XYZ file of C-alpha atoms in Angstrom:
346
model
C 12.330 38.408 -56.693
C 15.915 38.762 -55.497
C 15.784 35.323 -53.816
C 14.440 33.744 -56.983
C 17.215 35.291 -59.039
C 19.821 34.064 -56.549
C 18.401 30.558 -56.768
C 18.401 30.379 -60.590
C 21.843 32.002 -60.877
C 20.683 35.273 -62.435
C 22.047 37.069 -59.405
C 25.451 36.051 -58.026
C 28.503 37.506 -56.323
C 29.834 38.818 -59.669
C 26.642 40.565 -60.797
C 26.815 44.326 -61.355
C 23.956 46.669 -60.566
C 23.954 48.305 -63.998
C 23.529 44.978 -65.775
C 20.954 43.676 -63.305
C 18.897 46.903 -63.315
C 18.654 46.759 -67.111
C 17.025 43.335 -66.753
C 14.458 44.213 -64.025
C 13.639 47.872 -64.564
C 10.301 47.044 -66.186
C 9.225 44.424 -63.607
C 6.382 45.159 -61.172
C 8.545 44.372 -58.116
C 11.172 46.858 -59.164
C 8.609 49.549 -60.031
C 6.802 49.039 -56.679
C 9.981 49.421 -54.657
C 11.161 52.298 -56.785
C 7.857 54.160 -56.310
C 7.972 53.722 -52.532
C 9.028 56.987 -50.955
C 9.922 55.348 -47.684
C 12.167 52.383 -46.949
C 15.121 50.988 -48.918
C 15.656 51.626 -52.600
C 16.069 48.826 -55.156
C 19.819 49.578 -55.296
C 20.200 49.271 -51.523
C 18.367 45.957 -51.469
C 20.614 44.728 -54.343
C 23.780 45.705 -52.489
C 22.702 43.835 -49.350
C 22.159 40.631 -51.329
C 25.449 40.999 -53.230
C 27.341 41.464 -49.978
C 26.028 38.191 -48.588
C 26.716 36.404 -51.886
C 30.223 37.801 -51.965
C 31.040 36.517 -48.489
C 29.776 33.050 -49.334
C 31.715 33.018 -52.602
C 35.003 33.919 -50.903
C 34.545 31.070 -48.378
C 33.787 28.548 -51.130
C 36.669 29.812 -53.276
C 39.198 29.370 -50.476
C 38.106 25.779 -49.896
C 38.258 24.882 -53.587
C 41.699 26.468 -54.094
C 43.091 24.505 -51.139
C 41.918 21.280 -52.737
C 43.367 22.344 -56.114
C 46.730 23.175 -54.547
C 46.809 19.841 -52.765
C 46.721 18.154 -56.143
C 43.429 16.451 -55.618
C 42.030 18.552 -58.443
C 44.825 18.825 -61.064
C 43.073 21.549 -63.010
C 44.634 22.831 -66.258
C 43.598 25.310 -68.900
C 42.249 22.451 -70.975
C 39.638 21.473 -68.358
C 35.969 22.029 -69.054
C 33.409 23.276 -66.502
C 31.798 19.836 -66.269
C 35.165 18.223 -65.490
C 35.832 20.778 -62.751
C 32.374 20.387 -61.202
C 32.695 16.610 -61.136
C 36.107 16.757 -59.446
C 34.842 19.317 -56.887
C 31.669 17.493 -55.921
C 33.558 14.233 -55.483
C 35.566 15.769 -52.622
C 33.762 15.496 -49.269
C 35.206 18.777 -48.019
C 33.575 20.617 -50.907
C 30.113 19.164 -50.640
C 27.375 21.754 -50.171
C 29.010 24.359 -52.389
C 26.531 25.721 -54.917
C 27.087 25.036 -58.577
C 26.925 28.807 -59.135
C 29.962 29.401 -56.941
C 31.738 26.350 -58.419
C 31.325 27.956 -61.879
C 32.577 31.303 -60.549
C 35.621 29.623 -59.013
C 36.209 27.682 -62.246
C 36.158 30.895 -64.304
C 38.497 32.586 -61.856
C 40.903 29.643 -61.723
C 40.878 29.191 -65.491
C 41.741 32.843 -66.019
C 44.562 32.696 -63.486
C 45.936 29.485 -65.000
C 45.927 31.036 -68.475
C 47.723 34.119 -67.208
C 50.319 31.980 -65.464
C 50.680 29.775 -68.494
C 51.262 32.775 -70.749
C 53.784 34.185 -68.302
C 55.616 30.867 -68.046
C 55.556 30.501 -71.818
C 57.158 33.915 -72.273
C 59.810 33.070 -69.691
C 60.397 29.686 -71.286
C 60.685 31.308 -74.701
C 63.172 33.887 -73.428
C 65.331 31.227 -71.753
C 65.073 29.037 -74.848
C 66.222 31.895 -77.087
C 69.212 32.482 -74.816
C 70.154 28.798 -74.999
C 69.658 28.724 -78.788
C 71.913 31.753 -79.191
C 74.544 29.883 -77.188
C 74.247 26.829 -79.437
C 74.644 28.898 -82.623
C 77.693 30.623 -81.153
C 79.530 27.325 -80.592
C 81.570 26.688 -83.749
C 81.970 22.984 -82.966
C 78.218 22.442 -83.407
C 77.419 21.777 -87.058
C 74.712 20.227 -89.191
C 76.141 16.769 -88.470
C 76.439 17.182 -84.657
C 74.578 14.950 -82.171
C 73.231 15.654 -78.668
C 75.503 13.197 -76.891
C 78.644 14.458 -78.620
C 77.803 18.139 -78.128
C 76.333 18.167 -74.590
C 79.753 18.632 -72.986
C 80.101 21.924 -74.879
C 77.237 23.663 -73.024
C 76.109 21.569 -70.010
C 77.919 23.849 -67.538
C 76.557 27.056 -69.028
C 74.066 29.321 -67.268
C 71.744 29.215 -70.267
C 71.454 25.428 -70.075
C 70.887 25.345 -66.279
C 68.273 28.117 -66.471
C 66.038 25.940 -68.633
C 65.677 23.428 -65.787
C 64.611 20.877 -68.384
C 66.961 18.695 -70.360
C 64.087 17.624 -72.562
C 63.406 21.205 -73.599
C 67.136 21.822 -74.049
C 67.395 18.779 -76.296
C 64.438 19.989 -78.364
C 66.199 23.312 -78.854
C 69.424 21.526 -79.800
C 67.627 19.412 -82.423
C 65.983 22.541 -83.796
C 69.411 24.158 -84.019
C 70.867 21.193 -85.955
C 67.883 21.138 -88.320
C 68.297 24.856 -88.914
C 72.006 24.404 -89.597
C 71.183 21.688 -92.131
C 68.661 23.959 -93.801
C 71.195 26.787 -93.787
C 73.775 24.460 -95.353
C 71.269 23.423 -98.012
C 70.441 27.069 -98.610
C 74.118 27.912 -99.032
C 74.491 25.009 -101.430
C 71.424 26.133 -103.326
C 72.749 29.682 -103.489
C 76.108 28.387 -104.719
C 74.374 26.364 -107.406
C 72.269 29.355 -108.375
C 75.339 31.577 -108.459
C 77.194 28.969 -110.499
C 74.263 28.642 -112.881
C 74.030 32.417 -113.065
C 77.718 32.758 -113.889
C 77.420 29.975 -116.453
C 74.418 31.662 -117.994
C 76.222 34.994 -118.039
C 79.226 33.308 -119.636
C 77.037 31.688 -122.284
C 75.254 34.960 -122.932
C 78.620 36.698 -123.172
C 79.849 34.067 -125.631
C 76.648 34.395 -127.631
C 77.053 38.150 -127.625
C 80.656 37.850 -128.761
C 79.650 35.372 -131.472
C 76.869 37.680 -132.574
C 79.237 40.647 -132.621
C 81.799 38.585 -134.533
C 79.227 37.562 -137.138
C 77.995 41.113 -137.375
C 81.560 42.322 -137.819
C 82.171 39.715 -140.521
C 78.940 40.699 -142.218
C 79.909 44.359 -142.177
C 83.404 43.530 -143.434
C 81.918 41.467 -146.257
C 79.561 44.290 -147.132
C 82.456 46.758 -147.039
C 84.612 44.480 -149.198
C 81.699 44.028 -151.574
C 81.185 47.783 -151.775
C 84.896 48.325 -152.349
C 84.902 45.645 -155.035
C 81.933 47.275 -156.717
C 83.644 50.652 -156.491
C 86.771 49.145 -158.039
C 84.697 47.638 -160.852
C 82.945 50.950 -161.357
C 86.344 52.668 -161.391
C 87.632 50.186 -163.950
C 84.523 50.702 -166.070
C 84.960 54.468 -165.862
C 88.646 54.120 -166.758
C 87.794 51.937 -169.752
C 85.104 54.386 -170.858
C 87.477 57.304 -170.364
C 90.183 55.501 -172.353
C 87.719 54.696 -175.096
C 86.460 58.268 -175.145
C 90.045 59.551 -175.052
C 91.074 57.207 -177.860
C 88.061 58.275 -179.890
C 88.761 61.918 -179.206
C 92.446 61.371 -180.023
C 91.532 59.664 -183.265
C 89.168 62.478 -184.111
C 91.842 65.022 -183.186
C 94.524 63.262 -185.209
C 92.084 62.846 -188.077
C 91.248 66.510 -187.971
C 94.928 67.382 -187.702
C 95.731 65.070 -190.610
C 93.000 66.639 -192.676
C 94.196 70.103 -191.717
C 97.815 69.162 -192.454
C 96.852 67.720 -195.837
C 94.861 70.801 -196.614
C 97.690 73.091 -195.538
C 100.168 71.030 -197.522
C 97.966 71.420 -200.536
C 97.777 75.165 -199.969
C 101.538 75.386 -199.520
C 102.078 73.370 -202.618
C 99.798 75.604 -204.636
C 101.390 78.737 -203.196
C 104.897 77.430 -203.881
C 103.896 76.452 -207.411
C 102.400 79.886 -207.940
C 105.496 81.630 -206.590
C 107.734 79.492 -208.757
C 105.661 80.282 -211.804
C 105.842 83.976 -210.951
C 109.613 83.822 -210.615
C 109.948 81.892 -213.850
C 107.641 84.293 -215.595
C 109.555 87.248 -214.225
C 112.810 85.699 -215.361
C 111.334 85.029 -218.775
C 110.128 88.607 -218.976
C 113.573 89.902 -218.070
C 115.193 87.628 -220.576
C 112.726 88.707 -223.190
C 113.463 92.363 -222.417
C 117.172 91.758 -222.640
C 116.702 89.948 -225.868
C 114.578 92.759 -227.159
C 117.197 95.358 -226.254
C 119.920 93.300 -227.733
C 117.846 92.726 -230.769
C 117.109 96.421 -231.249
C 120.693 97.590 -230.632
C 122.463 94.905 -232.517
C 119.940 93.893 -235.084
C 122.608 92.932 -237.389
C 124.435 90.998 -234.823
C 121.206 89.370 -233.694
C 120.341 88.399 -237.106
C 123.741 86.873 -237.506
C 123.462 84.982 -234.381
C 119.667 84.450 -234.389
C 119.985 80.767 -234.497
C 122.441 80.740 -231.587
C 120.259 83.001 -229.410
C 117.227 80.864 -229.956
C 119.226 77.901 -228.884
C 120.406 79.675 -225.721
C 116.873 80.796 -224.842
C 115.629 77.274 -225.196
C 118.366 75.997 -222.942
C 117.602 78.608 -220.291
C 113.942 77.724 -220.397
C 114.764 74.094 -219.819
C 116.955 75.022 -216.854
C 114.127 77.075 -215.310
C 111.718 74.225 -215.717
C 114.170 71.795 -214.165
C 114.761 74.105 -211.179
C 111.022 74.524 -210.690
C 110.386 70.785 -210.681
C 113.241 70.227 -208.253
C 111.893 72.935 -205.939
C 108.459 71.312 -205.938
C 109.916 67.932 -205.045
C 112.037 69.330 -202.214
C 109.094 71.247 -200.752
C 106.877 68.173 -200.709
C 109.630 66.093 -199.041
C 110.200 68.669 -196.291
C 106.478 68.910 -195.478
C 106.178 65.162 -195.219
C 109.081 65.028 -192.699
C 107.279 67.496 -190.416
C 109.759 70.371 -190.959
C 108.923 74.023 -191.156
C 107.218 75.255 -194.294
C 107.651 78.664 -195.784
C 104.920 80.140 -193.551
C 106.625 78.767 -190.361
C 103.926 76.119 -189.539
C 104.770 72.542 -188.428
C 103.083 69.667 -190.228
């Protein structure tokens, strides 16, 4: 069973016992050997076969690697297994090597090449970054620089020599110039954006000022309108107050005129009454005198009766004249607004 598995490739120098045992643990051959209490165990038999396969693999691997190093087989990470087998079998020194070991060598070589390629790529990247940093640090290199004009600026530098490839260095230089152009465009774009932003802010500020100005004008107009309305209301109130005052003044003067006329009439009546009383009193006194004279000098009175009557008539006329004059003077003084007899002003 082990020989069959070696022949079909199931068992090779890279096979592990754990994996192989999982495949054969249910087979009759394995169970028969495992149940045998004497002799070798299945594991011991496996190890013996693997040891022989391992020795053969190492011999084949050494031969193939020598051919690869010589350049006869320029293997790369892009090669397929079929390409590697074809190149190996075409070499006379490698004839007789099993396809199983050729595959094992291919897998081993491919893994090593990938590891080396990754390592070289990291180194190349590190050296490239150093050279790029140098390019960006040179102020003379700009977005319009060319390789031929700028090479003299860095060709003696350690960063350039470490690349060991002018082609790669030129690629990095072109990338640097492209990046500088993009940076220049970005700066220009940012300037335009900043300019547009400032312009927009200016316009918004102007709009805000215009809005505030209009709002201020609107408020001033409203205030002026309110003040104008207040003035009109004040004028209306003043006119109403004047009209009410004039009406009240007219009513007051009318009442005063009526009162003054009434008082004048009272004064006139009182004065007339007083004058009548005085005249009457005078008449009474005169009559008494006449009576006494008449009684004491009857004879004399009789003699002069006609003369006394004439004198009495004259005195009566004088009293009447004085009374009329007093009435006229009293009315004139009241009309001029002077004091009456009771001390009131008219």
